[in-house]
């Protein structure tokens, strides 16, 4: 098994590193890594229905889609992530217990009594500190999980807070549970770096660790994959399943009710109702946005030469866009 513990904290790079290693690793891999603040959504989720769009936009928090299924999670530098890549399975199947057992055993050596709970969680006294997911590629399995060590849990709840009534879709929903930080349960205080070192040593089982860094050629190829997939709107938002969006909002021009259909991240249908006054038929505004990405910057480009006041008196673009998310 190859052991990796690198210092990169770019979430797009780190998710690309997992995929690149899954496709190209020559031996089994165990990797530890951390992300700067980011929201990571599951492969089968509607991104906008999982996040507080205004919260992550105002704070510049990137939202990245991962390769595996499951729910949305918030990452920061107080969260340690682990990845197993296992090769050579004749009939690979999802097996969460197998890959979480070394983590549970390592934490128990540090005096933390934890257990596997539900489908894919690890808990301490019934409170979640780790969510896990897997992806199978031919005879290879990628298993990864979060380890909340000293995460800013207030930021976690704010980034993932969204009104469930606004979105109608069949995508996977996140199930929120009470969470806890590992650092609150340690017998011996330690930093996240020290914790990572102990976890790595335990999983290695006494085997020589060698160089834990990624090679220069691997970093180059991983960055290429990150640019082509994990740093793109098409992957992070456009790959969402088809969804409907409905919202009623009080604006300076009166009540505005939005009904929208979105496919592949593109607005396919739009109806606007409300108490507002306007000189021009609202259908003209609806038509301008059909075919546009459900994204603030893209919609601003679509309406760059439109006098919105002619359609909805007293409503400016920021207020209008707030109604569409």
XYZ file of C-alpha atoms in Angstrom:
325
model
C 0.000 0.000 0.000
C 1.152 3.514 -0.806
C 0.715 6.143 1.928
C 0.131 9.798 0.985
C -0.265 12.851 3.212
C 0.120 16.008 1.143
C -0.268 19.697 1.989
C -2.600 20.819 -0.844
C -5.822 22.406 0.469
C -7.519 23.355 -2.822
C -10.750 21.294 -2.815
C -10.865 20.997 -6.618
C -7.297 19.677 -6.664
C -7.955 17.232 -3.824
C -11.054 15.715 -5.420
C -9.197 15.472 -8.718
C -6.320 13.741 -6.899
C -8.699 11.039 -5.713
C -10.039 10.395 -9.203
C -6.585 10.444 -10.777
C -5.245 7.949 -8.245
C -8.319 5.754 -8.659
C -7.633 5.539 -12.376
C -3.834 5.404 -12.311
C -2.567 4.009 -8.994
C -0.343 0.954 -9.341
C -0.996 -0.259 -5.796
C -3.527 0.250 -3.001
C -3.507 3.767 -1.536
C -4.254 5.374 1.820
C -4.290 9.178 1.672
C -4.913 11.954 4.185
C -5.803 15.466 3.058
C -7.543 18.671 4.128
C -9.584 21.283 2.299
C -9.830 25.007 2.763
C -13.482 25.973 3.456
C -15.719 24.425 0.782
C -19.038 22.690 0.297
C -18.709 19.235 -1.249
C -21.894 17.838 -2.818
C -22.620 14.252 -3.790
C -22.454 12.984 -7.365
C -26.243 12.564 -7.639
C -27.345 15.778 -5.941
C -28.923 18.983 -7.196
C -26.247 21.419 -6.046
C -28.443 24.489 -5.545
C -30.966 22.579 -3.453
C -28.223 21.592 -0.991
C -26.598 24.944 -0.278
C -27.421 28.385 1.011
C -26.506 30.133 -2.245
C -26.272 33.594 -0.690
C -24.169 32.317 2.240
C -21.507 30.616 0.112
C -21.500 33.411 -2.496
C -21.024 36.213 0.048
C -18.189 34.331 1.756
C -16.543 33.103 -1.434
C -16.888 29.448 -0.415
C -16.359 27.130 -3.413
C -18.933 24.416 -4.087
C -17.480 21.265 -5.665
C -19.167 18.056 -6.815
C -17.370 14.853 -5.854
C -17.200 11.523 -7.661
C -19.093 9.581 -4.991
C -22.749 9.609 -3.989
C -24.284 10.579 -0.671
C -25.045 13.940 0.871
C -23.489 17.389 0.963
C -20.807 18.189 3.557
C -18.875 21.273 4.656
C -15.069 21.034 4.741
C -12.573 23.323 6.437
C -9.028 22.976 7.754
C -10.369 21.531 10.991
C -11.723 18.596 9.007
C -9.366 15.738 8.068
C -10.293 13.599 5.079
C -9.122 10.062 4.420
C -9.154 8.032 1.209
C -8.650 4.340 0.558
C -8.159 3.123 -3.006
C -8.308 -0.640 -3.302
C -7.349 -2.489 -6.502
C -8.056 -5.907 -7.955
C -11.606 -6.730 -6.911
C -13.247 -9.358 -9.134
C -16.757 -8.392 -7.987
C -16.412 -5.030 -6.239
C -19.283 -4.021 -3.962
C -19.936 -1.232 -1.500
C -18.518 -2.222 1.892
C -18.301 0.695 4.310
C -17.399 -1.301 7.408
C -14.235 -2.748 5.885
C -12.681 0.654 5.217
C -13.840 2.371 8.409
C -12.610 -0.346 10.788
C -8.958 0.884 10.695
C -10.147 4.418 11.542
C -12.291 3.189 14.432
C -9.399 1.081 15.761
C -6.971 4.013 15.523
C -9.304 6.330 17.414
C -9.833 3.792 20.162
C -6.074 3.687 20.721
C -6.384 7.436 21.380
C -9.091 6.861 23.983
C -12.087 7.768 21.788
C -14.953 5.263 21.950
C -16.601 5.457 18.533
C -18.656 3.132 16.370
C -20.064 2.499 12.911
C -23.662 3.728 12.780
C -26.383 3.536 10.153
C -25.449 3.191 6.494
C -22.168 5.065 6.371
C -21.547 7.175 9.481
C -19.126 7.034 12.386
C -20.392 8.400 15.680
C -19.298 9.261 19.216
C -22.070 8.923 21.787
C -24.610 9.007 18.961
C -23.229 12.185 17.369
C -21.731 12.026 13.887
C -18.091 12.903 13.247
C -17.569 11.033 9.977
C -19.584 10.479 6.820
C -18.352 7.997 4.219
C -18.955 7.320 0.530
C -17.650 4.975 -2.170
C -17.236 4.750 -5.919
C -16.524 1.616 -7.939
C -14.534 1.798 -11.192
C -14.165 -1.589 -12.883
C -12.122 -3.659 -10.387
C -11.178 -0.655 -8.237
C -12.898 0.864 -5.203
C -12.519 4.402 -3.879
C -13.646 4.888 -0.286
C -13.377 8.254 1.399
C -14.636 9.829 4.583
C -14.620 13.023 6.586
C -13.223 13.249 10.103
C -14.496 16.326 11.948
C -11.564 17.121 14.190
C -11.945 20.817 15.069
C -14.300 22.061 12.382
C -16.224 25.348 12.615
C -19.634 23.724 12.997
C -21.502 27.053 12.814
C -20.111 27.544 9.301
C -21.173 24.007 8.429
C -24.824 24.648 9.306
C -24.873 28.029 7.552
C -23.441 26.777 4.262
C -25.849 23.849 4.026
C -29.003 25.647 5.142
C -31.643 25.817 2.375
C -35.440 25.935 2.128
C -36.517 22.426 1.021
C -39.818 23.739 -0.350
C -38.128 25.716 -3.141
C -36.818 22.708 -5.107
C -38.778 19.818 -6.588
C -36.552 17.000 -7.822
C -35.687 13.340 -7.330
C -32.043 13.981 -6.508
C -30.375 12.602 -3.391
C -31.106 14.728 -0.306
C -28.683 15.376 2.519
C -29.736 14.043 5.908
C -28.408 16.265 8.667
C -27.482 14.718 11.997
C -26.113 16.154 15.215
C -22.371 16.381 14.802
C -19.361 16.597 17.086
C -15.639 17.287 16.844
C -13.146 14.539 17.668
C -10.956 17.010 19.572
C -13.686 17.379 22.196
C -13.394 13.691 23.098
C -9.638 13.097 23.154
C -8.045 12.028 26.410
C -4.784 13.683 25.343
C -5.071 17.087 23.575
C -3.398 17.218 20.166
C -3.439 19.191 16.922
C -5.072 17.968 13.730
C -1.562 17.370 12.334
C -0.623 15.182 15.289
C -3.916 13.317 14.972
C -3.259 12.724 11.265
C 0.197 11.351 12.046
C -1.170 8.882 14.581
C -3.897 7.765 12.209
C -1.396 7.265 9.382
C 0.962 5.277 11.619
C -1.863 3.028 12.831
C -3.187 2.276 9.334
C 0.371 1.539 8.146
C 0.654 -1.058 10.928
C 4.382 -0.579 11.325
C 5.162 -0.623 7.601
C 7.754 1.970 6.480
C 5.938 5.072 5.266
C 8.592 6.488 2.933
C 7.878 9.682 1.001
C 4.293 10.801 1.673
C 4.158 13.518 -1.000
C 2.670 13.416 -4.477
C 5.227 13.415 -7.298
C 5.674 16.443 -9.565
C 4.277 14.589 -12.604
C 1.236 13.499 -10.574
C 0.600 17.069 -9.426
C 0.741 18.261 -13.039
C -1.772 15.646 -14.231
C -4.074 16.181 -11.256
C -4.188 19.919 -11.924
C -5.154 19.214 -15.534
C -8.031 17.030 -14.352
C -9.086 19.667 -11.825
C -9.165 22.314 -14.582
C -11.187 20.143 -16.952
C -13.709 18.910 -14.388
C -13.636 20.000 -10.747
C -13.105 23.722 -11.392
C -15.914 23.950 -13.972
C -19.504 25.135 -13.633
C -20.633 22.287 -15.906
C -19.494 19.659 -13.380
C -20.304 21.422 -10.125
C -23.716 22.848 -11.101
C -24.621 21.787 -14.629
C -24.381 18.077 -13.802
C -27.339 18.415 -11.408
C -30.422 16.307 -12.185
C -33.470 18.024 -13.692
C -35.312 20.081 -11.093
C -38.149 22.505 -10.599
C -37.807 25.691 -8.547
C -40.648 27.614 -6.902
C -40.397 30.653 -4.670
C -42.583 33.541 -3.537
C -40.696 36.671 -2.409
C -41.681 40.178 -1.278
C -39.721 42.725 -3.368
C -39.693 46.562 -3.409
C -42.042 46.316 -6.413
C -44.479 43.903 -4.802
C -44.856 40.160 -4.358
C -43.018 38.041 -6.989
C -43.760 34.338 -7.516
C -41.255 32.302 -9.551
C -41.849 28.934 -11.221
C -38.815 27.542 -13.035
C -37.797 24.287 -14.712
C -34.059 23.566 -15.034
C -32.344 20.814 -17.048
C -28.565 20.259 -16.995
C -28.263 23.549 -15.121
C -30.016 25.455 -17.956
C -33.346 27.274 -17.498
C -35.829 25.364 -19.678
C -39.025 27.036 -18.523
C -39.878 30.177 -16.513
C -43.089 31.851 -15.361
C -43.198 35.025 -13.260
C -46.339 36.082 -11.400
C -46.944 38.830 -8.875
C -48.287 42.204 -7.756
C -45.657 44.289 -9.565
C -46.389 46.894 -12.260
C -44.650 47.086 -15.626
C -44.937 48.659 -19.075
C -43.695 45.648 -21.036
C -45.179 42.146 -21.132
C -43.381 39.952 -18.573
C -43.205 37.173 -21.181
C -40.370 39.088 -22.838
C -38.295 38.865 -19.656
C -39.110 35.173 -19.279
C -38.012 34.487 -22.850
C -34.685 36.255 -22.311
C -33.793 33.895 -19.470
C -34.870 30.626 -21.078
C -31.726 28.884 -22.303
C -29.566 30.721 -19.750
C -27.626 28.961 -16.980
C -29.252 29.048 -13.536
C -26.331 31.120 -12.317
C -26.152 34.778 -11.275
C -23.259 35.758 -13.554
C -24.761 34.053 -16.586
C -28.170 35.622 -15.997
C -26.589 39.062 -15.566
C -25.025 38.640 -19.028
C -28.386 37.587 -20.495
C -30.040 40.727 -19.074
C -27.142 43.150 -19.571
C -29.084 45.322 -22.037
C -32.509 44.930 -20.395
C -34.224 47.749 -18.483
C -35.762 45.608 -15.750
C -37.843 48.525 -14.481
C -39.872 48.329 -17.692
C -41.018 44.838 -16.665
C -41.130 45.172 -12.865
C -41.118 48.713 -11.568
C -39.026 49.174 -8.414
C -37.180 45.850 -8.729
C -33.463 45.975 -9.511
C -31.331 43.069 -10.747
C -29.891 42.005 -7.342
C -33.389 41.879 -5.827
C -34.700 39.987 -8.860
C -31.876 37.444 -8.753
C -32.472 36.911 -5.031
C -35.921 35.649 -6.019
C -34.425 33.064 -8.383
C -32.308 31.183 -5.816
